[in-house]
PDB file of C-alpha atoms in Angstrom:
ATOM      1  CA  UNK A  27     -21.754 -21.842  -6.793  1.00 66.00           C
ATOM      2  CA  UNK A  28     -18.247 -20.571  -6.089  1.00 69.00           C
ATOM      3  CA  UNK A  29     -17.029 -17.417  -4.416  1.00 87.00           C
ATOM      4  CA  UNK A  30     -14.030 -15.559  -3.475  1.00 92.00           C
ATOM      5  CA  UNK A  31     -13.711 -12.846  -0.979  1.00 93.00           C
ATOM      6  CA  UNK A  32     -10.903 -10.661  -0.550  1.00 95.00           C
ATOM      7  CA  UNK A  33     -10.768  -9.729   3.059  1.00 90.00           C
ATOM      8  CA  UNK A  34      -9.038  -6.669   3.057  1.00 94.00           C
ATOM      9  CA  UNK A  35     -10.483  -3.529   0.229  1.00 93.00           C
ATOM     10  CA  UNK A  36      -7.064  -1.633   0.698  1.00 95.00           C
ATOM     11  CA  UNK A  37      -4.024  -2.366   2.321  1.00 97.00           C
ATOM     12  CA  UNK A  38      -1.434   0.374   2.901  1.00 96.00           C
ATOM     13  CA  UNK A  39       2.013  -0.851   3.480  1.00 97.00           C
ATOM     14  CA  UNK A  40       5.669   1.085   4.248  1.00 96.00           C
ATOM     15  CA  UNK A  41       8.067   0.721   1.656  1.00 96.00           C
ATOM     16  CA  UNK A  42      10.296  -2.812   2.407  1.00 96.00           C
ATOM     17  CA  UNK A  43       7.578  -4.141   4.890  1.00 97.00           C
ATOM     18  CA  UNK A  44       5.763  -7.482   4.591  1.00 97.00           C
ATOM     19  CA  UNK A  45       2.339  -7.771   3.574  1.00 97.00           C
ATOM     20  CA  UNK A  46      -0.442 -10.053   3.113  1.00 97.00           C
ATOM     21  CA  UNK A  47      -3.246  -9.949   1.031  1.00 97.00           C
ATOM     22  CA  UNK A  48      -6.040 -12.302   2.313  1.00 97.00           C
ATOM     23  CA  UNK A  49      -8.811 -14.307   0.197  1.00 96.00           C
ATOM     24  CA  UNK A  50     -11.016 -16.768   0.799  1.00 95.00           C
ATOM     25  CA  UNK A  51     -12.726 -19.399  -1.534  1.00 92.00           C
ATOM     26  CA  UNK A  52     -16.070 -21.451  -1.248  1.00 88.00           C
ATOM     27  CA  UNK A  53     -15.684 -24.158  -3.648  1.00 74.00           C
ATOM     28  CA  UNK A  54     -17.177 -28.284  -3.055  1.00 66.00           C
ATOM     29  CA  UNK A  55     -15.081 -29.427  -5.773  1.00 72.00           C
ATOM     30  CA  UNK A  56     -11.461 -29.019  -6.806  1.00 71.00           C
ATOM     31  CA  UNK A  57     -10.830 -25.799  -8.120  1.00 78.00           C
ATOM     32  CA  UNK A  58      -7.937 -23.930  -9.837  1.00 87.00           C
ATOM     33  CA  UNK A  59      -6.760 -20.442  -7.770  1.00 91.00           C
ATOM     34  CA  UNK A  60      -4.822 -17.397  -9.670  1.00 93.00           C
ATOM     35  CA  UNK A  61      -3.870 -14.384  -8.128  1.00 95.00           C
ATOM     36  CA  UNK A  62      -3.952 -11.316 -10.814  1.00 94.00           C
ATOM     37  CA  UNK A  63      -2.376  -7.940 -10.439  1.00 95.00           C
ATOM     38  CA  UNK A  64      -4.044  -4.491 -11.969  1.00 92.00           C
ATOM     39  CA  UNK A  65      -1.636  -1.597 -12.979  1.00 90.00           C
ATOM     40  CA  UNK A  66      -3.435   1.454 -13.106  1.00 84.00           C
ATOM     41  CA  UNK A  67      -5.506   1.998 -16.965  1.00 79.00           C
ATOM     42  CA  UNK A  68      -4.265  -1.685 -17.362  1.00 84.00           C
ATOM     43  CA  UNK A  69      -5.470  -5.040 -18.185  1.00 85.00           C
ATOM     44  CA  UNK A  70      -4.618  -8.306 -15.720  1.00 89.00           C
ATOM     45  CA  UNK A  71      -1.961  -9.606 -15.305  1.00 91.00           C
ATOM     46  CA  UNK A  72      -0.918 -13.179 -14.103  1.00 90.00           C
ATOM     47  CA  UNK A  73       0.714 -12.988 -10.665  1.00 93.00           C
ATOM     48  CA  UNK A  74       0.680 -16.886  -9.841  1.00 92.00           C
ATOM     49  CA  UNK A  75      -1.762 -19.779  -9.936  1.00 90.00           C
ATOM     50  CA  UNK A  76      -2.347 -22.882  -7.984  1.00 89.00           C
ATOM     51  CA  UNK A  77      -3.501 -25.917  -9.973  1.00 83.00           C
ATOM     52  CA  UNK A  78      -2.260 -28.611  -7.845  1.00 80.00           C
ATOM     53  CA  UNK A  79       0.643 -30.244  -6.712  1.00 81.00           C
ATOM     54  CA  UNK A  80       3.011 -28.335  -3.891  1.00 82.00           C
ATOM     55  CA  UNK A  81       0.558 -25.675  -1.919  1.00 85.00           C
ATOM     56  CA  UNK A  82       3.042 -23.273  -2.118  1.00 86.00           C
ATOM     57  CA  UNK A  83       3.264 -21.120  -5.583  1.00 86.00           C
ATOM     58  CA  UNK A  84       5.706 -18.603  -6.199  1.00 85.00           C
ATOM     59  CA  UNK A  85       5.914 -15.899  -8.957  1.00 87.00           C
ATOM     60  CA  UNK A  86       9.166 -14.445 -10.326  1.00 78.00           C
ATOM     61  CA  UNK A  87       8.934 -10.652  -8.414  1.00 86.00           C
ATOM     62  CA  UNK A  88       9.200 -11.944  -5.120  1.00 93.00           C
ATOM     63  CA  UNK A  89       4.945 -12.543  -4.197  1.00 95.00           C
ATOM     64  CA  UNK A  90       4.134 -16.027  -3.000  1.00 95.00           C
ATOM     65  CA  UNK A  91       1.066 -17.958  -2.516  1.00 96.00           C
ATOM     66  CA  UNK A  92       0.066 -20.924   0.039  1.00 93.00           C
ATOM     67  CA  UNK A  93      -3.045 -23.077  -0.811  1.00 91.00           C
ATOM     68  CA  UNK A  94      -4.519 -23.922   2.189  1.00 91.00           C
ATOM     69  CA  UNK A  95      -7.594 -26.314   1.675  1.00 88.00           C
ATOM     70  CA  UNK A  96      -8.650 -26.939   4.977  1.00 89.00           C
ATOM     71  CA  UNK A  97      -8.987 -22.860   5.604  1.00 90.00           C
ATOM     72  CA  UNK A  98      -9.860 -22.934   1.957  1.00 91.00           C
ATOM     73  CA  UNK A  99      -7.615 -19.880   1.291  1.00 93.00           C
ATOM     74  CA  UNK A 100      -5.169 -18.367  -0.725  1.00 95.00           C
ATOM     75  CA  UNK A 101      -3.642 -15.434   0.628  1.00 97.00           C
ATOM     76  CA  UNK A 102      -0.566 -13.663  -1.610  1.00 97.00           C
ATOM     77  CA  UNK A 103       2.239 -12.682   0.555  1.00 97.00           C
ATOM     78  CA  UNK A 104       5.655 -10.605   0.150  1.00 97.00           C
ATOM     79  CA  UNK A 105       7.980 -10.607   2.455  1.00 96.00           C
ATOM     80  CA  UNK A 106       9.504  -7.083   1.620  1.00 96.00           C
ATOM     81  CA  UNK A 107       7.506  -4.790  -0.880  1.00 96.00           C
ATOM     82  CA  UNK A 108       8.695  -1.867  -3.351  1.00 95.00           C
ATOM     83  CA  UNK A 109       6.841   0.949  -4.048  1.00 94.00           C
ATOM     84  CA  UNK A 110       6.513  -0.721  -7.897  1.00 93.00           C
ATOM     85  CA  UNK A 111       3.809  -3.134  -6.441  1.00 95.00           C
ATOM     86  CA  UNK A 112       1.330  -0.090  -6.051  1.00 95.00           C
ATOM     87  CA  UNK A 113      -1.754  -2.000  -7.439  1.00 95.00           C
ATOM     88  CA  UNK A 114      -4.940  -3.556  -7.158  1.00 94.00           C
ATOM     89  CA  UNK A 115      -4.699  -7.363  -6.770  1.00 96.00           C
ATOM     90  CA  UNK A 116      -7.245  -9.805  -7.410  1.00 95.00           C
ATOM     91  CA  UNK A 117      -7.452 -13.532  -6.601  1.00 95.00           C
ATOM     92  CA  UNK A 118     -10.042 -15.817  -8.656  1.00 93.00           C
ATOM     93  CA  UNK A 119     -10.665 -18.931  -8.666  1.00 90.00           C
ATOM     94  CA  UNK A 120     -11.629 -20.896 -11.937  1.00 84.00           C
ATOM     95  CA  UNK A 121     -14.431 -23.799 -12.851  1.00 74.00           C
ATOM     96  CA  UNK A 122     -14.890 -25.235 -16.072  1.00 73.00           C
ATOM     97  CA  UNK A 123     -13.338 -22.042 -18.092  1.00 74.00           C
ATOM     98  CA  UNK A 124     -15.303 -19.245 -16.155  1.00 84.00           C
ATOM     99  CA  UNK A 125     -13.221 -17.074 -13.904  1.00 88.00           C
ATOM    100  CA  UNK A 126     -14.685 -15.935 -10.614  1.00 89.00           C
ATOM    101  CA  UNK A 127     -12.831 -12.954  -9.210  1.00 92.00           C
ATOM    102  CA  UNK A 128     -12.895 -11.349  -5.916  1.00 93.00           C
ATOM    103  CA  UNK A 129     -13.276  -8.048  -4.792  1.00 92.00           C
ATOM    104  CA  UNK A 130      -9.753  -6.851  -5.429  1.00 94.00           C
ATOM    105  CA  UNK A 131      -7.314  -5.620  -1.975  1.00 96.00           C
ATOM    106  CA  UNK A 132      -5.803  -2.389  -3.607  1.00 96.00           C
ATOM    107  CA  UNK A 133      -2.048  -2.195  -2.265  1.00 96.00           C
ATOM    108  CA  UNK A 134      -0.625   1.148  -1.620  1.00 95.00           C
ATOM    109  CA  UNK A 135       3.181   1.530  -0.698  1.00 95.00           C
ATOM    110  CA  UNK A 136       4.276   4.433   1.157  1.00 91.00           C
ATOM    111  CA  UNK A 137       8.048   5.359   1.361  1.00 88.00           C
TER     112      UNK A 137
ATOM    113  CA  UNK B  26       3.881 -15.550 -25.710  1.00 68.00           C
ATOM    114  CA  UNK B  27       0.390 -15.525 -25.303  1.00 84.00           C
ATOM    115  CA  UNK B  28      -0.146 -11.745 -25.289  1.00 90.00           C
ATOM    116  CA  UNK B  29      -3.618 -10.632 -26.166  1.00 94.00           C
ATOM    117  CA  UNK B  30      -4.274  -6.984 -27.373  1.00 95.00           C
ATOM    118  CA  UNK B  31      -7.639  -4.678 -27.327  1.00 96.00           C
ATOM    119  CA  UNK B  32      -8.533  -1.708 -29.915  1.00 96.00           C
ATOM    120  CA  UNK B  33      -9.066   0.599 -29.467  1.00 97.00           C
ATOM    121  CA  UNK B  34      -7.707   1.431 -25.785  1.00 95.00           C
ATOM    122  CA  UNK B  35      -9.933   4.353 -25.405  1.00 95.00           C
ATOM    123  CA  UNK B  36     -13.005   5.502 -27.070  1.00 97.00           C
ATOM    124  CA  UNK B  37     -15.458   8.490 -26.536  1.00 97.00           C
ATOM    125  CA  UNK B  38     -18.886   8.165 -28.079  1.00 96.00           C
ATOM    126  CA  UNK B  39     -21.956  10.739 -28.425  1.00 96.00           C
ATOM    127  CA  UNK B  40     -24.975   8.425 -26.832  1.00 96.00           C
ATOM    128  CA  UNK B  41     -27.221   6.415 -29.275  1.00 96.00           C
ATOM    129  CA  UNK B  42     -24.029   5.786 -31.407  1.00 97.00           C
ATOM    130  CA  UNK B  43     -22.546   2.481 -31.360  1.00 97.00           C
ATOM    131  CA  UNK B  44     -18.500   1.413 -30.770  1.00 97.00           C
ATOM    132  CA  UNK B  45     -16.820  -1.617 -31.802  1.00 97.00           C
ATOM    133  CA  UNK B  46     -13.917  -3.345 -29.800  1.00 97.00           C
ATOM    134  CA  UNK B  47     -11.509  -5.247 -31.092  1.00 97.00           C
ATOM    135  CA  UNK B  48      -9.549  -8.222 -29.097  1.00 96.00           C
ATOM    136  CA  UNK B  49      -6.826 -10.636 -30.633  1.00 96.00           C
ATOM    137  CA  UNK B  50      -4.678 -13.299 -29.799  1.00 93.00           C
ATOM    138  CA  UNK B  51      -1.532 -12.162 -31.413  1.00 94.00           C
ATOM    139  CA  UNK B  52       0.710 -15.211 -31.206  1.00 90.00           C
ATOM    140  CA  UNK B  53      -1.608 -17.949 -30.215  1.00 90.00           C
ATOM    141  CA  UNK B  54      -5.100 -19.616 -31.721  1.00 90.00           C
ATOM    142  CA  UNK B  55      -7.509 -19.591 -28.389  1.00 89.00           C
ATOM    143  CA  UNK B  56     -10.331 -21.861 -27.864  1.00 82.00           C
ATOM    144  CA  UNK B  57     -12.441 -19.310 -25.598  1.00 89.00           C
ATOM    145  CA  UNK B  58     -12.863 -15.543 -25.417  1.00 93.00           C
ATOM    146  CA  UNK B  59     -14.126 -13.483 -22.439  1.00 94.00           C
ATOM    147  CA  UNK B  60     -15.525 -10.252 -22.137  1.00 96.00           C
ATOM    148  CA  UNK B  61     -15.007  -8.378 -18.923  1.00 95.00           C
ATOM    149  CA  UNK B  62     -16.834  -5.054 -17.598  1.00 95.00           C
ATOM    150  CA  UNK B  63     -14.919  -2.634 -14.612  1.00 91.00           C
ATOM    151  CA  UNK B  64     -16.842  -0.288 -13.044  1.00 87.00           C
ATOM    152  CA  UNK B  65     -14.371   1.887 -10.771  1.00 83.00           C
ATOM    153  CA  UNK B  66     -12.936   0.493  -8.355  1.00 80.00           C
ATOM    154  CA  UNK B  67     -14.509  -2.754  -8.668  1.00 85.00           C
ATOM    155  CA  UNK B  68     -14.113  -6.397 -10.071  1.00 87.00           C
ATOM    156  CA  UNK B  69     -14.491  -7.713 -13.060  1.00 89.00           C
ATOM    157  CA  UNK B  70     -17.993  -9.265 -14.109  1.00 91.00           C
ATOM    158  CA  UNK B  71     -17.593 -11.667 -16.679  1.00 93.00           C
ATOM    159  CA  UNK B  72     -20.721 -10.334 -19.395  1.00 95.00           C
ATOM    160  CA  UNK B  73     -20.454 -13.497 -22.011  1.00 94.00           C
ATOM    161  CA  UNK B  74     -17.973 -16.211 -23.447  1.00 92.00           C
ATOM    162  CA  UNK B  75     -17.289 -17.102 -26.949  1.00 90.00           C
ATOM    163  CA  UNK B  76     -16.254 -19.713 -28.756  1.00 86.00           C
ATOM    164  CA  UNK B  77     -15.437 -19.711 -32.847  1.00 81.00           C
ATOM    165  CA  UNK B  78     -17.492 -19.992 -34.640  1.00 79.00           C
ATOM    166  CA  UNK B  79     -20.462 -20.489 -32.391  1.00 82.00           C
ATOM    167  CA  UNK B  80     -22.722 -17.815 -30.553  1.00 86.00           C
ATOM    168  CA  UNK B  81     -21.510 -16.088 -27.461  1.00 91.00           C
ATOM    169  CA  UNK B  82     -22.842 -17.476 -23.891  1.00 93.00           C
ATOM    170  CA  UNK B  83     -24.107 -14.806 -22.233  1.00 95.00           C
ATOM    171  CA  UNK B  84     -24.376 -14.055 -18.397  1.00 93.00           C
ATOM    172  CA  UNK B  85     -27.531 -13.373 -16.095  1.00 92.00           C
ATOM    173  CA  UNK B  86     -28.907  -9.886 -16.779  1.00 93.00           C
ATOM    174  CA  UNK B  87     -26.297  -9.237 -19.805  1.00 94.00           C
ATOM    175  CA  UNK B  88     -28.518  -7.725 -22.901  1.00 93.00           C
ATOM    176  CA  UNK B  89     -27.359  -9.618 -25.972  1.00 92.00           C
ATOM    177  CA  UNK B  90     -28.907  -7.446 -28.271  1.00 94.00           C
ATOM    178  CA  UNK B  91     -27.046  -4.439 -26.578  1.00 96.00           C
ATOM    179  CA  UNK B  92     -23.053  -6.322 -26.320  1.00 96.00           C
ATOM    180  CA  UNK B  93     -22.954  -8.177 -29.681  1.00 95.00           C
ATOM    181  CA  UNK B  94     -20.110 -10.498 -29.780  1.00 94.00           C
ATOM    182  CA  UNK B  95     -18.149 -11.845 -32.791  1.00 90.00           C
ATOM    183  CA  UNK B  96     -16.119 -14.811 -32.724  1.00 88.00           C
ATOM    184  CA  UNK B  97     -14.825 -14.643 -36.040  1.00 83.00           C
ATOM    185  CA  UNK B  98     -11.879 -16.432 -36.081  1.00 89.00           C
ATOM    186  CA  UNK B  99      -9.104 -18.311 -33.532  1.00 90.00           C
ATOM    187  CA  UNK B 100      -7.417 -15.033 -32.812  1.00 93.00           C
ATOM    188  CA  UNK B 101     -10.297 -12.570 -33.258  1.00 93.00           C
ATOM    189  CA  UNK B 102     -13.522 -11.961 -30.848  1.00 94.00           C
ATOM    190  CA  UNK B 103     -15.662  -8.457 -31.165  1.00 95.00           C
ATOM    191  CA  UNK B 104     -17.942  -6.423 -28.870  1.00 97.00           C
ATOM    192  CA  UNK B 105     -19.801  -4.000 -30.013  1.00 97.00           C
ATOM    193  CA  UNK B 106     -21.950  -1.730 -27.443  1.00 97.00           C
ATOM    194  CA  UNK B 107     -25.036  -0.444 -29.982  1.00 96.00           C
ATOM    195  CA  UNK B 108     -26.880   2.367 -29.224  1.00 96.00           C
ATOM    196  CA  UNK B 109     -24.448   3.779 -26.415  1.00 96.00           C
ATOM    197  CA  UNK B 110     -25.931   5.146 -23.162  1.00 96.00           C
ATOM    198  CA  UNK B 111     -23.804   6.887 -20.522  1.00 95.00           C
ATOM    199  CA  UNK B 112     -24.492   3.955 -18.390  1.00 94.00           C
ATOM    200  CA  UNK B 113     -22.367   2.004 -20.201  1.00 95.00           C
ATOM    201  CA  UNK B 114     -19.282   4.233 -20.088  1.00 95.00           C
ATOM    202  CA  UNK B 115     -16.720   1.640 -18.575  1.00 95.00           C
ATOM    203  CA  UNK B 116     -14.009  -0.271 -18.616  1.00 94.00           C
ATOM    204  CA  UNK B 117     -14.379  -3.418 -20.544  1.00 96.00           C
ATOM    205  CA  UNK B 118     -11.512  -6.323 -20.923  1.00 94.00           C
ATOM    206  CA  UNK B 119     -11.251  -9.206 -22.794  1.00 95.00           C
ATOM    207  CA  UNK B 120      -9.342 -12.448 -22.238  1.00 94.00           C
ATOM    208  CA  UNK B 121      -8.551 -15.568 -24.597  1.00 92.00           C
ATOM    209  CA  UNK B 122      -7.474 -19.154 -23.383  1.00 88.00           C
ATOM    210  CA  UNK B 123      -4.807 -21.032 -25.566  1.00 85.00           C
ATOM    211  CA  UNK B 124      -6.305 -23.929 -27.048  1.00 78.00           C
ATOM    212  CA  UNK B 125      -3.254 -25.772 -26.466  1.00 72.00           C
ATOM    213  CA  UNK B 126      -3.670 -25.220 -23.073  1.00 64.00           C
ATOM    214  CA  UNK B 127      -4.966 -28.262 -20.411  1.00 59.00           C
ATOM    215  CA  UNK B 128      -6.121 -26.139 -17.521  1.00 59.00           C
ATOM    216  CA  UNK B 129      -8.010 -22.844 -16.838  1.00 67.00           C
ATOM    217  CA  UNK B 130      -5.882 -19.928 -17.733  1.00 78.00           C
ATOM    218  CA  UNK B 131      -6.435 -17.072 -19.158  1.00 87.00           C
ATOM    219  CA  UNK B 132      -4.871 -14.124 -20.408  1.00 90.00           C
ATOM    220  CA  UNK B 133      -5.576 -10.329 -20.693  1.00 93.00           C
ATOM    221  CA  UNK B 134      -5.855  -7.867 -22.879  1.00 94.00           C
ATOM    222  CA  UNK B 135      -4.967  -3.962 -21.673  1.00 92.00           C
ATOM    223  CA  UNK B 136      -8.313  -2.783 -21.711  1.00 93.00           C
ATOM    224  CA  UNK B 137     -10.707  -0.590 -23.722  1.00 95.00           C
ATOM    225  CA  UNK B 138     -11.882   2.692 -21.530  1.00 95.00           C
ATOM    226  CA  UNK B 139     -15.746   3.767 -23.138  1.00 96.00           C
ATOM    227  CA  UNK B 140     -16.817   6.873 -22.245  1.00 96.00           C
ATOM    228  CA  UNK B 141     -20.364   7.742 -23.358  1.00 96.00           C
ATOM    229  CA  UNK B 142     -21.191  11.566 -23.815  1.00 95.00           C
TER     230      UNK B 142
END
């Protein structure tokens, strides 16, 4: 069976720090890994995924991701955050069609 | 593309009724649907899958005959909580993967609040 634990339940940033939202898989076989962000009231939406190729993933706002296989993790990281990327973020990680999400690291930005 | 939406976004119910949600795929044709329930400030549990035209896999300690799920067509999946307890006030999200899609992704719809009086 496959898990994924997000290490961190809330992490409060200042406005233009860096940050780094942790997670952690258990997988024995290949595996696809998404990171998913969660606006207040709102559905998902797709932050970045890792399906295979280059280990690092970027999206277009700025987050990147590094698959690390050996530490079998997949934290998101941002080298300078806004106070727009208030939200929960959750990383999952997918096996034939069924997506297994973590906890969810809600991300608070103070000015 | 592939944007998915949910009706209705929010619904209040007396308990013992039953509520219908809607989810499409508006500009794509998608293989799979999944139905999602948020408790606060928690995950998502994944509560069944559906395919078209078949019945809906359901997960561990999901009541079928509570969440009935209708897979009518490519772009149209169903869930309808029947006899509505407070207990199943949520928040409940579906997804749909593009059947011309090779890997595992899926998209989101906004979400459908319940509230059971």
């Amino acid at each position: 069976a496959q898990s994924v634990t997000q290490l961190d339940s809330q992490v409060p940033v200042f406005e233009e720090a860096p940050v780094e939202l942790r997670c952690n898989y258990s997988s024995s076989v290949s595996v696809y890994l998404f990171w998913y962000v969660q606006y207040p009231n709102q559905g998902l939406q797709l932050l970045l995924k890792y399906l295979s190729g280059s280990t690092l993933v970027e999206s277009i706002n700025g987050f990147e991701a590094e698959f690390n296989k050996s530490q079998t993790s997949f934290h998101l990281r941002k080298p300078s955050v806004h106070i727009s990327d208030t939200a929960e973020y959750f990383c999952a990680v997918s096996r034939a069609q069924k997506l297994v999400f973590g906890q969810g690291t809600r991300l608070t930005i103070n000015p | 593309g592939a944007v998915v939406s949910q009706h209705p976004s929010w619904v209040i119910c007396k308990s013992g009724t039953s509520v219908k949600i809607e989810c499409r795929s508006l500009d794509f044709q998608a293989t799979t649907m999944f139905w999602y329930r948020q408790f606060p400030k928690q995950s998502l549990m994944l509560m069944a899958t559906s395919n078209e035209g078949s019945k809906a896999t359901y997960e561990q300690g999901v009541e079928k005959d509570k969440f009935l799920i209708n897979h009518a067509s490519l772009t149209l999946s169903t869930l309808t909580v029947t006899s509505a307890h407070p207990e199943d006030s949520s928040f409940y999200i579906c997804s749909a993967t593009p059947r011309t899609r090779n890997y595992d992704e899926q998209f989101f719809g906004p979400g459908t609040r319940l509230t059971v009086l």
